[in-house]
C-alpha positions as semicolon CSV with decimal commas, in nm:
position;residue;x (nm);y (nm);z (nm)
1;M;3,906;-2,069;-8,059
2;I;3,965;-2,165;-7,696
3;Q;4,329;-2,060;-7,718
4;S;4,220;-1,719;-7,848
5;L;3,982;-1,678;-7,553
6;R;4,257;-1,779;-7,311
7;S;4,500;-1,531;-7,467
8;G;4,236;-1,258;-7,467
9;N;4,165;-1,320;-7,100
10;M;4,535;-1,291;-7,016
11;L;4,550;-0,964;-7,212
12;L;4,246;-0,840;-7,019
13;A;4,419;-0,934;-6,691
14;F;4,724;-0,729;-6,789
15;L;4,513;-0,429;-6,889
16;L;4,319;-0,451;-6,562
17;E;4,644;-0,452;-6,368
18;L;4,742;-0,130;-6,547
19;G;4,395;0,009;-6,477
20;M;4,440;-0,077;-6,110
21;L;4,761;0,126;-6,097
22;A;4,592;0,414;-6,280
23;A;4,305;0,404;-6,030
24;F;4,541;0,433;-5,734
25;C;4,741;0,709;-5,901
26;F;4,433;0,911;-5,996
27;A;4,267;0,862;-5,657
28;G;4,586;0,971;-5,483
29;W;4,606;1,282;-5,700
30;V;4,247;1,397;-5,639
31;A;4,245;1,308;-5,268
32;T;4,375;1,645;-5,150
33;N;4,460;1,996;-5,262
34;V;4,801;1,996;-5,094
35;L;5,050;1,955;-5,378
36;W;5,323;1,764;-5,196
37;L;5,067;1,523;-5,050
38;R;4,909;1,478;-5,393
39;V;5,244;1,376;-5,537
40;V;5,318;1,141;-5,245
41;L;4,980;0,969;-5,276
42;A;4,983;0,957;-5,657
43;V;5,321;0,781;-5,647
44;G;5,288;0,595;-5,317
45;L;4,954;0,421;-5,366
46;P;5,050;0,256;-5,697
47;A;5,393;0,172;-5,553
48;L;5,228;-0,005;-5,260
49;A;5,002;-0,198;-5,500
50;I;5,305;-0,297;-5,710
51;L;5,487;-0,416;-5,399
52;L;5,193;-0,624;-5,276
53;W;5,136;-0,770;-5,623
54;A;5,506;-0,855;-5,665
55;V;5,522;-1,032;-5,331
56;W;5,199;-1,234;-5,342
57;A;5,050;-1,245;-5,691
58;A;5,323;-1,219;-5,953
59;P;5,413;-1,543;-6,133
60;K;5,780;-1,483;-6,046
61;A;5,708;-1,441;-5,673
62;G;5,830;-1,795;-5,620
63;K;5,748;-1,958;-5,288
64;R;5,576;-1,644;-5,159
65;R;5,311;-1,654;-5,434
66;L;4,973;-1,731;-5,287
67;K;4,811;-2,062;-5,373
68;M;4,449;-2,100;-5,472
69;P;4,206;-1,992;-5,328
70;G;4,422;-1,731;-5,153
71;L;4,543;-1,593;-5,486
72;L;4,188;-1,550;-5,610
73;I;4,086;-1,377;-5,287
74;F;4,390;-1,145;-5,302
75;K;4,318;-1,048;-5,663
76;L;3,951;-0,995;-5,585
77;I;4,032;-0,772;-5,288
78;I;4,295;-0,557;-5,460
79;M;4,077;-0,513;-5,769
80;A;3,776;-0,428;-5,549
81;V;3,988;-0,162;-5,376
82;A;4,091;-0,027;-5,717
83;T;3,724;-0,016;-5,822
84;A;3,645;0,173;-5,503
85;A;3,935;0,410;-5,576
86;W;3,782;0,494;-5,915
87;W;3,445;0,549;-5,744
88;V;3,582;0,768;-5,464
89;A;3,781;0,972;-5,716
90;G;3,453;1,067;-5,882
91;Q;3,476;0,829;-6,176
92;A;3,164;0,618;-6,119
93;F;3,127;0,516;-6,483
94;I;3,487;0,397;-6,504
95;A;3,443;0,217;-6,170
96;A;3,137;0,031;-6,301
97;I;3,309;-0,075;-6,623
98;F;3,630;-0,166;-6,440
99;G;3,442;-0,374;-6,181
100;A;3,246;-0,560;-6,449
101;L;3,563;-0,638;-6,642
102;V;3,731;-0,762;-6,324
103;V;3,446;-1,006;-6,263
104;I;3,458;-1,127;-6,625
105;N;3,834;-1,170;-6,605
106;L;3,833;-1,360;-6,276
107;L;3,555;-1,589;-6,398
108;G;3,754;-1,648;-6,716
109;M;4,064;-1,729;-6,513
110;L;3,865;-1,984;-6,316
111;A;3,711;-2,135;-6,629
112;F;4,042;-2,158;-6,814
113;R;4,245;-2,254;-6,503
114;Q;4,485;-1,963;-6,553
115;F;4,604;-1,934;-6,194
């Protein structure tokens, strides 16, 4: 039972990471009416998030990976920014659900020591 909860929490973490990228992409797309700037933001914002995640939060980041509690703070901040991106893009319902799932996931990671 516990192993299933741990696995489910890791799956939720992965899905939230994808949702974070979708939030940045969508927010970049709706931020302006200028087509070239829309494309730059829709590609650039998720690319920046991927870069930051790869450097400081990815398990394969090696020595650069943040240690606790820095890792928890980083994940909380980047997911809060993604929640705000959903909100600013006019998707308040998705932002509320996303934010609640982020809190559940981070609490689960603390409870199961998945950092």
